[in-house]
PDB file of N, CA and C in Angstrom:
ATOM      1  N   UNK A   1       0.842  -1.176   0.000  1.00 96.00           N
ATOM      2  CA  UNK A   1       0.000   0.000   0.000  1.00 96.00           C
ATOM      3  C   UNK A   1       0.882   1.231   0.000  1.00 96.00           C
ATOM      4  N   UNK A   2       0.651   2.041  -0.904  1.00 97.00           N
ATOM      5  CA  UNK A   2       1.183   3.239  -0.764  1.00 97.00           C
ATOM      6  C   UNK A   2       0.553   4.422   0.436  1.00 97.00           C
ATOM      7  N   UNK A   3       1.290   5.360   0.763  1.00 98.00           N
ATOM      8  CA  UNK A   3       1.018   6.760   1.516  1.00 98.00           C
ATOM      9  C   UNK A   3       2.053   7.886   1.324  1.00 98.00           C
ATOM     10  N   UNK A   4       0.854   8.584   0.862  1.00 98.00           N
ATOM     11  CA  UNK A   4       1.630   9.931   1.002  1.00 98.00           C
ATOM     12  C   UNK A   4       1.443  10.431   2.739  1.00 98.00           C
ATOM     13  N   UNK A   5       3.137  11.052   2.551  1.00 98.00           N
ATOM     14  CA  UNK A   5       3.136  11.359   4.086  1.00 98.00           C
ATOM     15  C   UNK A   5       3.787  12.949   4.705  1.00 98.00           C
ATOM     16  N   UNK A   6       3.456  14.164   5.191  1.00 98.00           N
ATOM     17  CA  UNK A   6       3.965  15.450   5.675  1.00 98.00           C
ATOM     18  C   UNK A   6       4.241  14.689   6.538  1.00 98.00           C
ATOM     19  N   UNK A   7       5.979  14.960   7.286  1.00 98.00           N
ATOM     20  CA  UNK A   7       6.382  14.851   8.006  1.00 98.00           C
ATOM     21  C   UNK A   7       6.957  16.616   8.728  1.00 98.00           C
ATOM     22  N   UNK A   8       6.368  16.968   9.467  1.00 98.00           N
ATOM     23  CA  UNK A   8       6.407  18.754  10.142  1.00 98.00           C
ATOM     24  C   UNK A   8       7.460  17.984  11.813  1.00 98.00           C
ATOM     25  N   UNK A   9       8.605  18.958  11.197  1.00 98.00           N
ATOM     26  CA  UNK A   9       9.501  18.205  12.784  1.00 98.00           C
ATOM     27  C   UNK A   9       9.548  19.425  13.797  1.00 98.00           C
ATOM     28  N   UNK A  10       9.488  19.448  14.904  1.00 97.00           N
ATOM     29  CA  UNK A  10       9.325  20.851  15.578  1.00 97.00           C
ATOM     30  C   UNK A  10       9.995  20.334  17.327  1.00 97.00           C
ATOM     31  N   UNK A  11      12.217  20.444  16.535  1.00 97.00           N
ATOM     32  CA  UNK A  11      12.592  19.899  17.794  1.00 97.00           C
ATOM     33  C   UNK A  11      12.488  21.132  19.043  1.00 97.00           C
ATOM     34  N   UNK A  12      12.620  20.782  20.041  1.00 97.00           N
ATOM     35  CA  UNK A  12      12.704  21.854  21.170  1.00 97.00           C
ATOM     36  C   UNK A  12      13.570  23.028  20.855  1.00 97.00           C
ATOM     37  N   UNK A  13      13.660  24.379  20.789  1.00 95.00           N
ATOM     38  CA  UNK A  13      14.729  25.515  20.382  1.00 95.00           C
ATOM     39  C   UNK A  13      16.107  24.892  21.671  1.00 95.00           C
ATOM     40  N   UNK A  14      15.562  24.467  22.896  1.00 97.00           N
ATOM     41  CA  UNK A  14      16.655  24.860  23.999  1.00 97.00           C
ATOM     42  C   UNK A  14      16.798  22.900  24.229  1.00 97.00           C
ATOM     43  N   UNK A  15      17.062  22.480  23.094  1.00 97.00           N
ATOM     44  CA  UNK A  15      17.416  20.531  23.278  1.00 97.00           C
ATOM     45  C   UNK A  15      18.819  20.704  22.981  1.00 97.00           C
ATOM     46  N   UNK A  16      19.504  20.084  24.132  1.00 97.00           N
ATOM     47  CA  UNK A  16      21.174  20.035  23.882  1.00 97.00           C
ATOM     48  C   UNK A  16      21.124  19.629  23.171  1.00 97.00           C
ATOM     49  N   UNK A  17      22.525  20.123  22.879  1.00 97.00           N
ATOM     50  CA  UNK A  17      22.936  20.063  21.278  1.00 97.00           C
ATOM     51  C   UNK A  17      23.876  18.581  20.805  1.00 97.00           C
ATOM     52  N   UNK A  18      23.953  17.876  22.241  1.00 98.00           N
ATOM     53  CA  UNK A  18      24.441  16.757  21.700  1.00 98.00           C
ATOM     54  C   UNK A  18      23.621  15.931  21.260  1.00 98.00           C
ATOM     55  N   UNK A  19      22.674  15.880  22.308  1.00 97.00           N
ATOM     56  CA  UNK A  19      20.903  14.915  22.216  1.00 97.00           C
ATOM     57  C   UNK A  19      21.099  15.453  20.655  1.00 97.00           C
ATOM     58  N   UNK A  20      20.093  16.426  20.196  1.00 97.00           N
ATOM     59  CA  UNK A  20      20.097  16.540  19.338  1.00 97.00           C
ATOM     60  C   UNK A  20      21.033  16.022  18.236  1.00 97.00           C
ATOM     61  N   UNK A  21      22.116  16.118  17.738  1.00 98.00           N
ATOM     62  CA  UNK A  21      23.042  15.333  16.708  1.00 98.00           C
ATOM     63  C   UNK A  21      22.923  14.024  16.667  1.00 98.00           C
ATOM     64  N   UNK A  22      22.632  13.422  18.373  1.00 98.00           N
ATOM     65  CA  UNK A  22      22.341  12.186  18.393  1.00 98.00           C
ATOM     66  C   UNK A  22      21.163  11.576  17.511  1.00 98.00           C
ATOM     67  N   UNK A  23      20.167  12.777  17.983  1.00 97.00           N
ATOM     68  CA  UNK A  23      18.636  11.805  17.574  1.00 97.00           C
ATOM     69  C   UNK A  23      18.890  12.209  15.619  1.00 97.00           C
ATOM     70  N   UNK A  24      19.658  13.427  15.425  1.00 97.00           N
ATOM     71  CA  UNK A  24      19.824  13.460  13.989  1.00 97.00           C
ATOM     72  C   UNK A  24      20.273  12.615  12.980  1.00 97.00           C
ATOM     73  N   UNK A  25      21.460  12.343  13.655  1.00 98.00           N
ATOM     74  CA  UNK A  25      22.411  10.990  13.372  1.00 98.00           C
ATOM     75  C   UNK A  25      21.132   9.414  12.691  1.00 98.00           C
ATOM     76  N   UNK A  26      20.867   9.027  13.775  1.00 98.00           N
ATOM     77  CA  UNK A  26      20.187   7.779  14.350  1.00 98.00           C
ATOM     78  C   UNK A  26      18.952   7.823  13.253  1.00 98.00           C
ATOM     79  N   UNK A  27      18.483   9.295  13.398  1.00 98.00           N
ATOM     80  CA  UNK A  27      17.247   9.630  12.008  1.00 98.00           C
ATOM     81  C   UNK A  27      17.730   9.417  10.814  1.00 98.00           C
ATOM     82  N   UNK A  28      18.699   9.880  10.074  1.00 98.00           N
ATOM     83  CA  UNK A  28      19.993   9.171   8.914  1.00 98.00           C
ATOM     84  C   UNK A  28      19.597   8.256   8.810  1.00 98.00           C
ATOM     85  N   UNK A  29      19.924   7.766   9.774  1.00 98.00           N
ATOM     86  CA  UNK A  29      20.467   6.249   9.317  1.00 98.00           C
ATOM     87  C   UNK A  29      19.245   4.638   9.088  1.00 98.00           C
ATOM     88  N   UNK A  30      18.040   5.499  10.033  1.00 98.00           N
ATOM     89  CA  UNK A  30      17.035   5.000  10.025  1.00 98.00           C
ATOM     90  C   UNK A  30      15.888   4.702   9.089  1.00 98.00           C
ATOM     91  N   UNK A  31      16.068   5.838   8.702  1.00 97.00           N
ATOM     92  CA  UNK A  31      15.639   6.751   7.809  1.00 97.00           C
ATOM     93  C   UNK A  31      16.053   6.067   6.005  1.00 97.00           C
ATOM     94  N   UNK A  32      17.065   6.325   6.071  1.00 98.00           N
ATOM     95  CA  UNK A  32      18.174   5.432   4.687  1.00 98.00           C
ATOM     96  C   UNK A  32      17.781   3.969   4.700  1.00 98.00           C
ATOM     97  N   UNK A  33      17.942   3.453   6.084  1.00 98.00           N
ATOM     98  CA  UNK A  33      17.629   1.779   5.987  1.00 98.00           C
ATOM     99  C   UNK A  33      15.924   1.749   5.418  1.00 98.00           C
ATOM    100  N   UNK A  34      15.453   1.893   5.696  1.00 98.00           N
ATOM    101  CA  UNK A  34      13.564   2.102   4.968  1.00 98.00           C
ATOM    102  C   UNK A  34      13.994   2.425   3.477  1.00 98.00           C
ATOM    103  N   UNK A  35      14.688   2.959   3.223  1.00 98.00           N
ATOM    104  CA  UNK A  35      14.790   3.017   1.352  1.00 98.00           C
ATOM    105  C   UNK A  35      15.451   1.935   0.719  1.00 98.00           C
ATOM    106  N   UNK A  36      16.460   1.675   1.796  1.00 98.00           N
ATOM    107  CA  UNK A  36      17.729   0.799   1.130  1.00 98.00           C
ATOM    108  C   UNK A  36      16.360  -1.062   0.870  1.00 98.00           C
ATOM    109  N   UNK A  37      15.661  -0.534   1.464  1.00 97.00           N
ATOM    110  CA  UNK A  37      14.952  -1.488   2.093  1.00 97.00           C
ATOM    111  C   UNK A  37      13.717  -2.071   0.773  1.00 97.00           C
ATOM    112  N   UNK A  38      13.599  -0.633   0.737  1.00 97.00           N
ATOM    113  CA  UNK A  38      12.284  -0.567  -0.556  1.00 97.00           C
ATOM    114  C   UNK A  38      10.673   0.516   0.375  1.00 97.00           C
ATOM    115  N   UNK A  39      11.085   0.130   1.808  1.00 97.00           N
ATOM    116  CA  UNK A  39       9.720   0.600   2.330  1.00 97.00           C
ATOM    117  C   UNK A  39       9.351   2.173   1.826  1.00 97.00           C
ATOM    118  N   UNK A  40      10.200   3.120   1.136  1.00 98.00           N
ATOM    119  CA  UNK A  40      10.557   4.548   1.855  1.00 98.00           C
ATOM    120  C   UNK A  40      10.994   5.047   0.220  1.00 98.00           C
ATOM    121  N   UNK A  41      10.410   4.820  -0.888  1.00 97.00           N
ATOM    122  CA  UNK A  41      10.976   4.885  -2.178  1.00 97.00           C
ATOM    123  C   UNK A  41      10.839   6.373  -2.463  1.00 97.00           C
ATOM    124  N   UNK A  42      10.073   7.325  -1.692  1.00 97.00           N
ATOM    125  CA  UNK A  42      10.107   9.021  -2.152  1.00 97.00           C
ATOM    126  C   UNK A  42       9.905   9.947  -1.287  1.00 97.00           C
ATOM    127  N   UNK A  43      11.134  10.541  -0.783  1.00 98.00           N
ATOM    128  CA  UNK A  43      11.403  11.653   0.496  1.00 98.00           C
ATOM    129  C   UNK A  43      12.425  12.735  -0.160  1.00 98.00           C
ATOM    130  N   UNK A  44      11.789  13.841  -0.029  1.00 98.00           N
ATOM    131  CA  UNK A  44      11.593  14.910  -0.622  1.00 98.00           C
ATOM    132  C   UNK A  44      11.289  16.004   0.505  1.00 98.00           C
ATOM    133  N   UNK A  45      12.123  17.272   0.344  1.00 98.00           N
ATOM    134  CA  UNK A  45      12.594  18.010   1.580  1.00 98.00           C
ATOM    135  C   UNK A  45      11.382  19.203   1.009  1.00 98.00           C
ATOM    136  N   UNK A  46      10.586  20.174   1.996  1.00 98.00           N
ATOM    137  CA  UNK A  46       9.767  20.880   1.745  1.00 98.00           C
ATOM    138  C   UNK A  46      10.642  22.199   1.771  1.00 98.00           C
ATOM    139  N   UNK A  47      10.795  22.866   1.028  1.00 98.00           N
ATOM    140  CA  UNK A  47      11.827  24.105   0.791  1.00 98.00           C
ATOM    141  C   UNK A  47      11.408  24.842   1.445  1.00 98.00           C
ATOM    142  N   UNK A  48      12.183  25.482   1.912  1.00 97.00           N
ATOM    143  CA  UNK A  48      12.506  26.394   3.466  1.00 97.00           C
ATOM    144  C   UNK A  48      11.606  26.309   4.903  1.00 97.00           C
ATOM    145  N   UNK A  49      11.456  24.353   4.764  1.00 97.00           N
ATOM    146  CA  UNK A  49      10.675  24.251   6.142  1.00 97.00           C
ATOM    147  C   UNK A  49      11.381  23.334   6.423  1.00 97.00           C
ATOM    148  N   UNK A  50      11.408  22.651   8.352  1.00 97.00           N
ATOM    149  CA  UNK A  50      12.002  21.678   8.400  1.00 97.00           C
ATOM    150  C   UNK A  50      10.750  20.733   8.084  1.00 97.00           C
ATOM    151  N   UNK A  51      10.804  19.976   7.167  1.00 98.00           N
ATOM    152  CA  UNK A  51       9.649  18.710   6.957  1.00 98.00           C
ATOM    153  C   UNK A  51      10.028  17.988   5.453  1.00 98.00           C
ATOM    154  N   UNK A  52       9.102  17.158   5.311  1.00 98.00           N
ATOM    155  CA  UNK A  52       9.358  16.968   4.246  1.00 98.00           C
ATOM    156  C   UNK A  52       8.289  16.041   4.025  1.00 98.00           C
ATOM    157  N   UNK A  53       7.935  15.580   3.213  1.00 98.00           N
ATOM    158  CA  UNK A  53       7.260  14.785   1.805  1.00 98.00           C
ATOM    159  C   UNK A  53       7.503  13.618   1.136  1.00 98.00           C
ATOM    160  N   UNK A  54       7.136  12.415   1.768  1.00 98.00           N
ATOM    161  CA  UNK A  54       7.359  10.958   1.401  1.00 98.00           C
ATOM    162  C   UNK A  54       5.955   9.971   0.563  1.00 98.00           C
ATOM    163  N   UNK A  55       6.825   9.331  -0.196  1.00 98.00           N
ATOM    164  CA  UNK A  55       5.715   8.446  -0.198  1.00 98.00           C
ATOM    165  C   UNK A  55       6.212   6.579   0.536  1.00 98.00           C
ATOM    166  N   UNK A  56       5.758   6.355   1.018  1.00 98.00           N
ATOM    167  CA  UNK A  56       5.982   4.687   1.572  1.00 98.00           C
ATOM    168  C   UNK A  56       4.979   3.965   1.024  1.00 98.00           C
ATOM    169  N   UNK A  57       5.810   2.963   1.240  1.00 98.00           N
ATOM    170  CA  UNK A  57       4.831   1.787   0.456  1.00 98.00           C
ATOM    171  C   UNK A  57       5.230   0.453   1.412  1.00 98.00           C
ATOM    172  N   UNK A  58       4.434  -0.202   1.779  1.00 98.00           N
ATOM    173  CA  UNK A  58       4.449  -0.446   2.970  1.00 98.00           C
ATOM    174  C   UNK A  58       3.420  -1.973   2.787  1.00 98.00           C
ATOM    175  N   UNK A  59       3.067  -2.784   3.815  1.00 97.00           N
ATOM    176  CA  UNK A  59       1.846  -3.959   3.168  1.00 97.00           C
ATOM    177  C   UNK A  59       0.363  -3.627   4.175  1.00 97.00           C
ATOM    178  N   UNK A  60       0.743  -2.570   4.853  1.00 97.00           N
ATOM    179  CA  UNK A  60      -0.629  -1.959   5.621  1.00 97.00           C
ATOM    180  C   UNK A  60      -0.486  -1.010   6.647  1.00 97.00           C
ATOM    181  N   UNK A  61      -1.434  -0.895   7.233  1.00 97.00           N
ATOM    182  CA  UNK A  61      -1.873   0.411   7.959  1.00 97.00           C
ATOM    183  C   UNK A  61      -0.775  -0.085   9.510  1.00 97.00           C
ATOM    184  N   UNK A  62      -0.636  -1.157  10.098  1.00 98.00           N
ATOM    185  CA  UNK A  62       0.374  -1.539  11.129  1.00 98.00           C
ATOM    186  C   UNK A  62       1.684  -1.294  10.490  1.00 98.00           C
ATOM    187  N   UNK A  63       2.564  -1.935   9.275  1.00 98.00           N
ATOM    188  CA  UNK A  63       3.688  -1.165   8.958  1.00 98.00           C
ATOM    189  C   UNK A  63       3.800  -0.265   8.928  1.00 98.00           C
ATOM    190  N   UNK A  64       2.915   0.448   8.429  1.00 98.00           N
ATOM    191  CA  UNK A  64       3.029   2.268   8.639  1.00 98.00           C
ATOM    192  C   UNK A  64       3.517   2.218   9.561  1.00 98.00           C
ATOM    193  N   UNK A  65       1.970   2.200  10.893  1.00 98.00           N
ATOM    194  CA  UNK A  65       2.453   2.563  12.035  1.00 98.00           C
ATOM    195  C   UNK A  65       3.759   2.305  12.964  1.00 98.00           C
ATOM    196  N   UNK A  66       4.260   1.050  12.253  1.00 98.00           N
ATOM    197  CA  UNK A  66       5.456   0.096  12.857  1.00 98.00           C
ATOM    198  C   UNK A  66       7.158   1.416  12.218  1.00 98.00           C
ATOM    199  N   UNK A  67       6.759   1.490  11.141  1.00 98.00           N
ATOM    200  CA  UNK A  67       7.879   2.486  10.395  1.00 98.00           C
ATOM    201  C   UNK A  67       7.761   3.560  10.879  1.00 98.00           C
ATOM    202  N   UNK A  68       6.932   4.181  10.696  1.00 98.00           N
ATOM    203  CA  UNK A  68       6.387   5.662  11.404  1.00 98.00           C
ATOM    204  C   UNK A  68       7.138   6.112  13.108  1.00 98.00           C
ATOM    205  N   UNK A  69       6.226   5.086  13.856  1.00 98.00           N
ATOM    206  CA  UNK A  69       6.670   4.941  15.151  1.00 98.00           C
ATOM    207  C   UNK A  69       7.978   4.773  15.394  1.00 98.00           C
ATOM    208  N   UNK A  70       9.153   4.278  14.819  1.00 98.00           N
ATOM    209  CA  UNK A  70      10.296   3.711  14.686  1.00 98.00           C
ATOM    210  C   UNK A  70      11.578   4.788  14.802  1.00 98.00           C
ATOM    211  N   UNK A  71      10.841   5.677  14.015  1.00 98.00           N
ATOM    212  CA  UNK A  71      11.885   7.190  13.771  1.00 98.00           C
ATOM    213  C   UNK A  71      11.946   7.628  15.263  1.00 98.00           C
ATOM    214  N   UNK A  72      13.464   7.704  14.797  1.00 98.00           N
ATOM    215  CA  UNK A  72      13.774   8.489  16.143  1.00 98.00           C
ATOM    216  C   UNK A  72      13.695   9.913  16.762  1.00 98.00           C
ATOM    217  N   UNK A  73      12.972  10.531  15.488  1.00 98.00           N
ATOM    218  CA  UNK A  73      12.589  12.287  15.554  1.00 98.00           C
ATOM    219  C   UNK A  73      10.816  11.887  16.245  1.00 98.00           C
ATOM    220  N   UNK A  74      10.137  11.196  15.988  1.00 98.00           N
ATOM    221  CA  UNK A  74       8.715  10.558  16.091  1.00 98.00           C
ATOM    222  C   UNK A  74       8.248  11.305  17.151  1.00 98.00           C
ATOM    223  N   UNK A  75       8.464  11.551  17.788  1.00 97.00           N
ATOM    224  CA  UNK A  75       7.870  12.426  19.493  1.00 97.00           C
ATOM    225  C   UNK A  75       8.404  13.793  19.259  1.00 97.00           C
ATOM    226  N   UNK A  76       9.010  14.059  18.045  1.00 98.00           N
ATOM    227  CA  UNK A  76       9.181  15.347  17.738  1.00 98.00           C
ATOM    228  C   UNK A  76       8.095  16.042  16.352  1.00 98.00           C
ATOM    229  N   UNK A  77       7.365  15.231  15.588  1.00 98.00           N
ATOM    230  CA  UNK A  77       7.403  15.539  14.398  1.00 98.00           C
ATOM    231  C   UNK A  77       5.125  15.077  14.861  1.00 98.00           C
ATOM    232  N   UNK A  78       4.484  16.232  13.543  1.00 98.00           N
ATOM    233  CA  UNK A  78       3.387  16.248  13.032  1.00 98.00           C
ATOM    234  C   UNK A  78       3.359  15.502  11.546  1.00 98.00           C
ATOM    235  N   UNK A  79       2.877  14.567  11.889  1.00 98.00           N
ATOM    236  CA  UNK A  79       2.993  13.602  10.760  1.00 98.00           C
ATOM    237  C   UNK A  79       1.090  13.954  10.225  1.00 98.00           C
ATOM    238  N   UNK A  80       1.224  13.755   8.928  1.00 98.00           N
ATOM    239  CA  UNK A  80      -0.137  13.825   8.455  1.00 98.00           C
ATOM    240  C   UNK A  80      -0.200  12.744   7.160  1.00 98.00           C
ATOM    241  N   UNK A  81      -0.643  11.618   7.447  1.00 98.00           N
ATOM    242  CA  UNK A  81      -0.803  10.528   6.437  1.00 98.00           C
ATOM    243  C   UNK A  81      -1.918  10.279   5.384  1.00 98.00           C
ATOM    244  N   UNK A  82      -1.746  10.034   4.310  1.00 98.00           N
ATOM    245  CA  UNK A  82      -2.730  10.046   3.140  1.00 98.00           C
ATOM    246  C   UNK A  82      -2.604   8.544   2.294  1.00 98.00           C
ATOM    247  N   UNK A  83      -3.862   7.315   2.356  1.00 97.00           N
ATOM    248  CA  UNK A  83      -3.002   6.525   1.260  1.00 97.00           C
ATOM    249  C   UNK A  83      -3.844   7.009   0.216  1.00 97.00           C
ATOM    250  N   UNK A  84      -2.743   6.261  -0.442  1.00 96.00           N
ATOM    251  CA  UNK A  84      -2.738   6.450  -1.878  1.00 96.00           C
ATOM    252  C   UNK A  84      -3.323   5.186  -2.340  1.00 96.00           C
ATOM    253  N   UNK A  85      -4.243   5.745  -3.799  1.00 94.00           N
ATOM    254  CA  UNK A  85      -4.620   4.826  -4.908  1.00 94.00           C
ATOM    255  C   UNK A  85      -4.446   4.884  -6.591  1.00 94.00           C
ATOM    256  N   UNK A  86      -4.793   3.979  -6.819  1.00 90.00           N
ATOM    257  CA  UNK A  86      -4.105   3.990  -8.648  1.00 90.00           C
ATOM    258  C   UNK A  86      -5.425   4.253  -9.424  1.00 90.00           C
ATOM    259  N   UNK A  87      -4.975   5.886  -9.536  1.00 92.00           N
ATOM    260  CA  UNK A  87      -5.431   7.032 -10.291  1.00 92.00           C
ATOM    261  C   UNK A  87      -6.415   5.991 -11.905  1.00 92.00           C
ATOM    262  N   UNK A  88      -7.471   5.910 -12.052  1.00 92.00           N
ATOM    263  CA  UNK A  88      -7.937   5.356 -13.088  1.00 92.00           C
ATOM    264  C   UNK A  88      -7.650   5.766 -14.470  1.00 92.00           C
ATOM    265  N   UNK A  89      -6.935   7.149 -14.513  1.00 95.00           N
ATOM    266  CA  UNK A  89      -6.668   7.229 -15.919  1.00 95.00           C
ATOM    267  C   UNK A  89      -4.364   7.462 -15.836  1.00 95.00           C
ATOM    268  N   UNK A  90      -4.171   6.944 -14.992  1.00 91.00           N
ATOM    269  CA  UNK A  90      -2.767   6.600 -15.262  1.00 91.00           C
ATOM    270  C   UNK A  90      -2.467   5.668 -16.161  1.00 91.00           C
ATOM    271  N   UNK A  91      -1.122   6.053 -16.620  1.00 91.00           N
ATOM    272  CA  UNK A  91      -0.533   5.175 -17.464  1.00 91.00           C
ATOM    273  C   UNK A  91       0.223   4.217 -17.009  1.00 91.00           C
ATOM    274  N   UNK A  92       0.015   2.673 -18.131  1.00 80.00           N
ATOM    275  CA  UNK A  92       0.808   1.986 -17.077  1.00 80.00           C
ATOM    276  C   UNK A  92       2.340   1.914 -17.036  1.00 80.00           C
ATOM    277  N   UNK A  93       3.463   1.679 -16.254  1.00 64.00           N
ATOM    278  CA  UNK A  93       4.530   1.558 -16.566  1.00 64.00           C
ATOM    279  C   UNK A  93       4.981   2.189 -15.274  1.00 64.00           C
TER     280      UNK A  93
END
């Protein structure tokens, strides 16, 4: 199943700054493994906001939540989820 997904991150202004690099780091890398993976095939940065714009594809509404939940920014971020369906006049390919 596909989803389109806003990810809005809104860390604390006054979060040490090591925490922070940490949870940045760990988001990388977390983050990369979901693509390397196949789950995470379109993330796309929203220009001049911190957020960004994914699509996942995923086998249901618990992977979502299982991927979703997983990120280590997750208790930082306004997530707004949309699935997706195959548009009746797309082409195939």
């Amino acid at each position: 199943m596909l989803y389109h997904i806003r990810m809005d991150v809104k860390l604390p202004p006054d979060l040490d700054p090591d925490v922070r690099a940490d949870l940045l780091a760990r988001e990388k890398e977390y983050s990369q493994k979901q693509q390397r993976e196949g789950r995470w095939p379109h993330l796309w940065r929203v220009a001049g906001e911190y957020a960004n714009i994914s699509v996942v594809d995923v086998a249901d509404h618990d992977e979502l939540h299982e991927v979703l939940s997983g990120l280590p920014l997750f208790a930082y971020m306004d997530i707004e989820v949309t699935p997706l369906a195959v548009h009746p006049n797309k082409i195939a390919g």
